[in-house]
Amino acid sequence: MFIAPSAHGLRFAFGTLTVLPVKVERWDRDAARGGMLGAPLVGVVVGGCAAALGLLLLFLGTGTLLAAVATAAVPALLTRGLHLDGLADTADGLGSGKPAEDALRIMKQSDIGPFGVITLLFVLLAQVAALAHLYDDSWARGALAALVSAVAARLALTLAARAGVPAARPEGLGAAVAGVVPVRSAVAVTGVVALTAGAAGALFGADDVVRTALAVLAALAVAELLLRRCVRRFGGVTGDVFGGVAETAATTALVVLTLGL
């Protein structure tokens, strides 16, 4: 059964997933469940801000590359870079080859290792290159891609927080949200987002209905592969893993949206 996010859940979502001045009044499992169900709505706000800045720069004549850089930077700024940091830490943990306990300790360190640096470099390059290509095609495609990728990234968090996915540690944000979302609710939210994305793609023609919906589903599929790898490797999820899953989904969605253009 689908469970709509409550006001406390939405405050949890915006208060933990963005730098927006939203006061989180409850940290219990019910609020966390609502927050993870409402995560795609956070993506709408983040993606909308990213698209707005990109379009402003295009209007001012800066060119598509700079607009793409700015569009990719906005989600990082609005999340304090936590998702990118999580991606880097996850890459370091997976690449370390250490046992789970040692890998988790590496991920908690404040510095970034070589695996993290390389992963960040190529992920950000891929995001900027995809956005620049989409802006080259049309300002509207670039704006829609910014929105869709941000929503897909937060939808991946909803699925990563579904029941049956354990926490790797007893503390931290990962433990607070691990397993809080009923599977049926996660599937329902996924269906709504995929259908809405497809409808938005219809603005550009029938082919884009499929391409846009596929971008969301492909983003979730690749994020799921990373999630399962992390669960096997670390014994569960952490806040870093959630960040890695989000950035993986966002990048995949952007790449898929460029296919065939």
Short mmCIF file of C-alpha atoms in Angstrom, two decimals:
data_model
loop_
_atom_site.label_atom_id
_atom_site.label_comp_id
_atom_site.label_asym_id
_atom_site.label_seq_id
_atom_site.Cartn_x
_atom_site.Cartn_y
_atom_site.Cartn_z
CA MET A 1 0.00 0.00 0.00
CA PHE A 2 1.28 3.49 -0.86
CA ILE A 3 2.00 5.73 2.13
CA ALA A 4 2.03 9.46 1.36
CA PRO A 5 4.73 11.50 3.09
CA SER A 6 3.50 13.58 6.03
CA ALA A 7 4.50 17.15 6.83
CA HIS A 8 7.08 15.77 9.26
CA GLY A 9 8.31 13.47 6.53
CA LEU A 10 8.73 16.31 4.06
CA ARG A 11 10.60 18.35 6.65
CA PHE A 12 12.82 15.32 7.23
CA ALA A 13 13.44 15.02 3.48
CA PHE A 14 14.32 18.66 2.86
CA GLY A 15 16.14 19.07 6.17
CA THR A 16 18.44 16.10 5.66
CA LEU A 17 18.87 16.10 1.87
CA THR A 18 19.38 19.83 1.27
CA VAL A 19 20.88 22.94 2.85
CA LEU A 20 17.50 24.65 2.75
CA PRO A 21 16.54 26.11 6.15
CA VAL A 22 13.97 23.47 7.07
CA LYS A 23 13.75 22.45 10.72
CA VAL A 24 13.51 18.70 11.26
CA GLU A 25 11.23 18.24 14.24
CA ARG A 26 11.15 14.44 14.35
CA TRP A 27 13.88 11.84 13.76
CA ASP A 28 11.81 8.70 14.37
CA ARG A 29 11.24 5.92 11.84
CA ASP A 30 7.85 7.29 10.77
CA ALA A 31 9.37 10.66 9.87
CA ALA A 32 12.26 8.91 8.10
CA ARG A 33 9.78 6.81 6.10
CA GLY A 34 7.90 9.90 5.00
CA GLY A 35 11.17 11.63 4.21
CA MET A 36 12.40 8.86 1.95
CA LEU A 37 9.03 8.63 0.21
CA GLY A 38 9.16 12.39 -0.36
CA ALA A 39 12.75 12.37 -1.60
CA PRO A 40 11.72 12.71 -5.29
CA LEU A 41 9.98 15.99 -4.38
CA VAL A 42 13.33 17.22 -3.12
CA GLY A 43 14.66 16.30 -6.55
CA VAL A 44 12.03 18.52 -8.18
CA VAL A 45 13.24 21.51 -6.16
CA VAL A 46 16.95 20.78 -6.62
CA GLY A 47 16.57 20.03 -10.32
CA GLY A 48 14.39 23.09 -10.83
CA CYS A 49 17.03 25.34 -9.26
CA ALA A 50 19.75 23.70 -11.38
CA ALA A 51 17.76 24.18 -14.57
CA ALA A 52 16.93 27.78 -13.68
CA LEU A 53 20.59 28.73 -13.27
CA GLY A 54 21.56 26.94 -16.47
CA LEU A 55 18.85 28.74 -18.44
CA LEU A 56 19.81 32.09 -16.92
CA LEU A 57 23.40 31.65 -18.08
CA LEU A 58 22.24 30.62 -21.55
CA PHE A 59 20.04 33.72 -21.68
CA LEU A 60 23.06 35.84 -20.73
CA GLY A 61 25.00 34.30 -23.60
CA THR A 62 27.63 32.35 -21.67
CA GLY A 63 27.38 29.27 -23.90
CA THR A 64 26.26 25.72 -23.28
CA LEU A 65 29.42 24.44 -21.59
CA LEU A 66 29.37 27.01 -18.80
CA ALA A 67 25.63 26.53 -18.41
CA ALA A 68 26.23 22.79 -18.06
CA VAL A 69 28.91 23.33 -15.42
CA ALA A 70 26.60 25.58 -13.42
CA THR A 71 23.71 23.13 -13.74
CA ALA A 72 25.87 20.31 -12.41
CA ALA A 73 27.17 22.51 -9.58
CA VAL A 74 23.78 23.47 -8.15
CA PRO A 75 22.87 20.01 -6.78
CA ALA A 76 26.31 19.83 -5.16
CA LEU A 77 25.80 23.22 -3.52
CA LEU A 78 22.27 22.44 -2.36
CA THR A 79 23.44 19.20 -0.72
CA ARG A 80 26.69 20.56 0.77
CA GLY A 81 28.44 18.16 -1.58
CA LEU A 82 27.35 15.26 0.63
CA HIS A 83 26.27 13.03 -2.25
CA LEU A 84 29.53 13.57 -4.11
CA ASP A 85 31.46 12.99 -0.90
CA GLY A 86 29.48 9.81 -0.36
CA LEU A 87 30.26 8.66 -3.88
CA ALA A 88 33.98 9.24 -3.33
CA ASP A 89 33.98 7.46 0.04
CA THR A 90 32.04 4.53 -1.40
CA ALA A 91 34.53 4.24 -4.25
CA ASP A 92 37.40 4.24 -1.76
CA GLY A 93 35.70 1.58 0.35
CA LEU A 94 34.93 -0.67 -2.61
CA GLY A 95 38.34 -0.16 -4.15
CA SER A 96 40.29 -0.78 -0.96
CA GLY A 97 39.99 -4.56 -1.14
CA LYS A 98 39.83 -4.58 2.68
CA PRO A 99 37.41 -6.60 4.85
CA ALA A 100 34.08 -4.91 5.52
CA GLU A 101 35.06 -3.44 8.90
CA ASP A 102 38.27 -1.93 7.53
CA ALA A 103 36.52 -0.66 4.40
CA LEU A 104 33.89 1.09 6.53
CA ARG A 105 36.64 2.68 8.58
CA ILE A 106 38.28 3.97 5.38
CA MET A 107 34.96 5.45 4.30
CA LYS A 108 34.64 7.37 7.58
CA GLN A 109 38.00 9.08 7.18
CA SER A 110 37.88 12.74 6.21
CA ASP A 111 40.32 12.47 3.32
CA ILE A 112 39.58 11.14 -0.19
CA GLY A 113 41.71 8.37 -1.65
CA PRO A 114 42.69 7.74 -5.27
CA PHE A 115 39.61 5.67 -6.09
CA GLY A 116 37.40 8.48 -4.83
CA VAL A 117 39.23 11.17 -6.77
CA ILE A 118 39.12 9.23 -10.03
CA THR A 119 35.44 8.39 -9.58
CA LEU A 120 34.51 12.01 -8.85
CA LEU A 121 36.47 13.23 -11.85
CA PHE A 122 34.80 10.95 -14.36
CA VAL A 123 31.31 11.29 -12.88
CA LEU A 124 31.41 15.09 -12.97
CA LEU A 125 32.90 15.08 -16.46
CA ALA A 126 30.12 12.77 -17.63
CA GLN A 127 27.45 14.98 -16.08
CA VAL A 128 28.82 18.18 -17.61
CA ALA A 129 29.38 16.58 -21.03
CA ALA A 130 25.84 15.18 -21.11
CA LEU A 131 24.26 18.46 -20.03
CA ALA A 132 26.30 20.44 -22.57
CA HIS A 133 25.18 18.10 -25.34
CA LEU A 134 21.55 18.42 -24.28
CA TYR A 135 21.78 22.23 -24.06
CA ASP A 136 23.35 22.22 -27.52
CA ASP A 137 20.25 20.46 -28.82
CA SER A 138 17.86 22.87 -27.09
CA TRP A 139 17.57 24.84 -23.87
CA ALA A 140 14.39 22.94 -23.04
CA ARG A 141 16.06 19.52 -23.30
CA GLY A 142 18.84 20.64 -21.01
CA ALA A 143 16.42 22.00 -18.45
CA LEU A 144 14.29 18.87 -18.51
CA ALA A 145 17.39 16.69 -18.14
CA ALA A 146 18.48 18.65 -15.07
CA LEU A 147 15.07 18.08 -13.54
CA VAL A 148 14.76 14.40 -14.47
CA SER A 149 18.25 13.50 -13.29
CA ALA A 150 17.75 15.20 -9.93
CA VAL A 151 14.43 13.42 -9.38
CA ALA A 152 15.88 10.07 -10.46
CA ALA A 153 18.76 10.54 -8.01
CA ARG A 154 16.37 11.05 -5.09
CA LEU A 155 14.06 8.27 -6.25
CA ALA A 156 17.07 5.97 -6.04
CA LEU A 157 17.30 6.95 -2.36
CA THR A 158 13.68 5.92 -1.87
CA LEU A 159 14.42 2.48 -3.29
CA ALA A 160 17.67 2.16 -1.34
CA ALA A 161 15.71 2.77 1.87
CA ARG A 162 13.21 0.00 1.17
CA ALA A 163 12.43 -2.79 3.59
CA GLY A 164 14.94 -5.62 3.50
CA VAL A 165 18.02 -3.45 2.90
CA PRO A 166 20.04 -3.47 6.15
CA ALA A 167 22.26 -0.81 7.66
CA ALA A 168 26.00 -1.47 7.75
CA ARG A 169 26.43 0.49 10.99
CA PRO A 170 24.14 0.96 14.00
CA GLU A 171 24.53 4.75 13.81
CA GLY A 172 24.41 7.52 11.25
CA LEU A 173 21.93 8.60 8.58
CA GLY A 174 22.17 5.23 6.85
CA ALA A 175 20.94 3.46 9.96
CA ALA A 176 18.19 6.06 10.46
CA VAL A 177 16.61 5.44 7.06
CA ALA A 178 17.61 1.86 6.20
CA GLY A 179 14.59 -0.36 5.62
CA VAL A 180 11.97 2.28 6.44
CA VAL A 181 10.11 2.31 3.10
CA PRO A 182 7.61 -0.49 2.39
CA VAL A 183 8.42 -2.22 -0.87
CA ARG A 184 4.97 -1.58 -2.32
CA SER A 185 5.27 2.11 -1.57
CA ALA A 186 8.69 2.25 -3.21
CA VAL A 187 7.30 0.56 -6.32
CA ALA A 188 4.31 2.91 -6.39
CA VAL A 189 6.52 6.00 -6.19
CA THR A 190 8.74 4.58 -8.93
CA GLY A 191 5.76 4.09 -11.20
CA VAL A 192 4.49 7.62 -10.62
CA VAL A 193 7.90 9.17 -11.32
CA ALA A 194 8.53 7.08 -14.45
CA LEU A 195 5.10 7.90 -15.89
CA THR A 196 5.48 11.59 -15.07
CA ALA A 197 8.92 11.67 -16.68
CA GLY A 198 7.52 10.01 -19.80
CA ALA A 199 4.72 12.56 -19.94
CA ALA A 200 7.25 15.39 -19.68
CA GLY A 201 9.24 13.84 -22.52
CA ALA A 202 6.13 14.00 -24.69
CA LEU A 203 6.82 17.73 -25.06
CA PHE A 204 9.54 16.77 -27.56
CA GLY A 205 7.78 13.92 -29.36
CA ALA A 206 6.92 10.24 -29.07
CA ASP A 207 10.54 9.08 -29.03
CA ASP A 208 11.24 11.22 -26.00
CA VAL A 209 8.40 9.64 -24.04
CA VAL A 210 10.33 6.38 -24.17
CA ARG A 211 13.76 7.99 -23.77
CA THR A 212 12.80 9.99 -20.68
CA ALA A 213 11.01 7.13 -18.92
CA LEU A 214 13.89 4.83 -19.83
CA ALA A 215 16.36 7.32 -18.36
CA VAL A 216 14.62 7.03 -14.99
CA LEU A 217 14.42 3.24 -15.10
CA ALA A 218 18.03 2.86 -16.29
CA ALA A 219 19.18 5.20 -13.52
CA LEU A 220 17.43 3.03 -10.95
CA ALA A 221 18.82 -0.18 -12.46
CA VAL A 222 22.44 1.01 -12.34
CA ALA A 223 21.94 2.45 -8.84
CA GLU A 224 20.50 -0.90 -7.76
CA LEU A 225 23.61 -2.69 -9.00
CA LEU A 226 25.77 -0.39 -6.89
CA LEU A 227 23.45 -0.82 -3.91
CA ARG A 228 23.61 -4.60 -4.06
CA ARG A 229 27.38 -4.52 -4.44
CA CYS A 230 27.66 -2.34 -1.34
CA VAL A 231 25.32 -4.52 0.70
CA ARG A 232 27.39 -7.58 -0.16
CA ARG A 233 30.66 -5.78 0.42
CA PHE A 234 29.86 -3.80 3.58
CA GLY A 235 26.99 -5.80 5.05
CA GLY A 236 24.49 -3.01 4.46
CA VAL A 237 24.08 0.65 3.58
CA THR A 238 25.60 3.79 5.05
CA GLY A 239 25.07 7.49 4.45
CA ASP A 240 27.98 7.35 2.01
CA VAL A 241 26.34 4.54 0.07
CA PHE A 242 23.15 6.58 -0.23
CA GLY A 243 25.19 9.45 -1.65
CA GLY A 244 26.93 7.14 -4.10
CA VAL A 245 23.62 5.67 -5.21
CA ALA A 246 22.15 9.13 -5.83
CA GLU A 247 25.08 10.38 -7.93
CA THR A 248 25.18 7.14 -9.90
CA ALA A 249 21.49 7.45 -10.72
CA ALA A 250 21.79 11.11 -11.72
CA THR A 251 24.72 10.45 -14.04
CA THR A 252 23.07 7.45 -15.65
CA ALA A 253 19.88 9.41 -16.32
CA LEU A 254 21.82 12.21 -18.00
CA VAL A 255 23.78 9.81 -20.21
CA VAL A 256 20.64 7.95 -21.31
CA LEU A 257 18.91 11.23 -22.16
CA THR A 258 21.68 11.99 -24.68
CA LEU A 259 21.26 8.71 -26.56
CA GLY A 260 19.92 9.10 -30.07
CA LEU A 261 20.20 12.89 -30.16
#
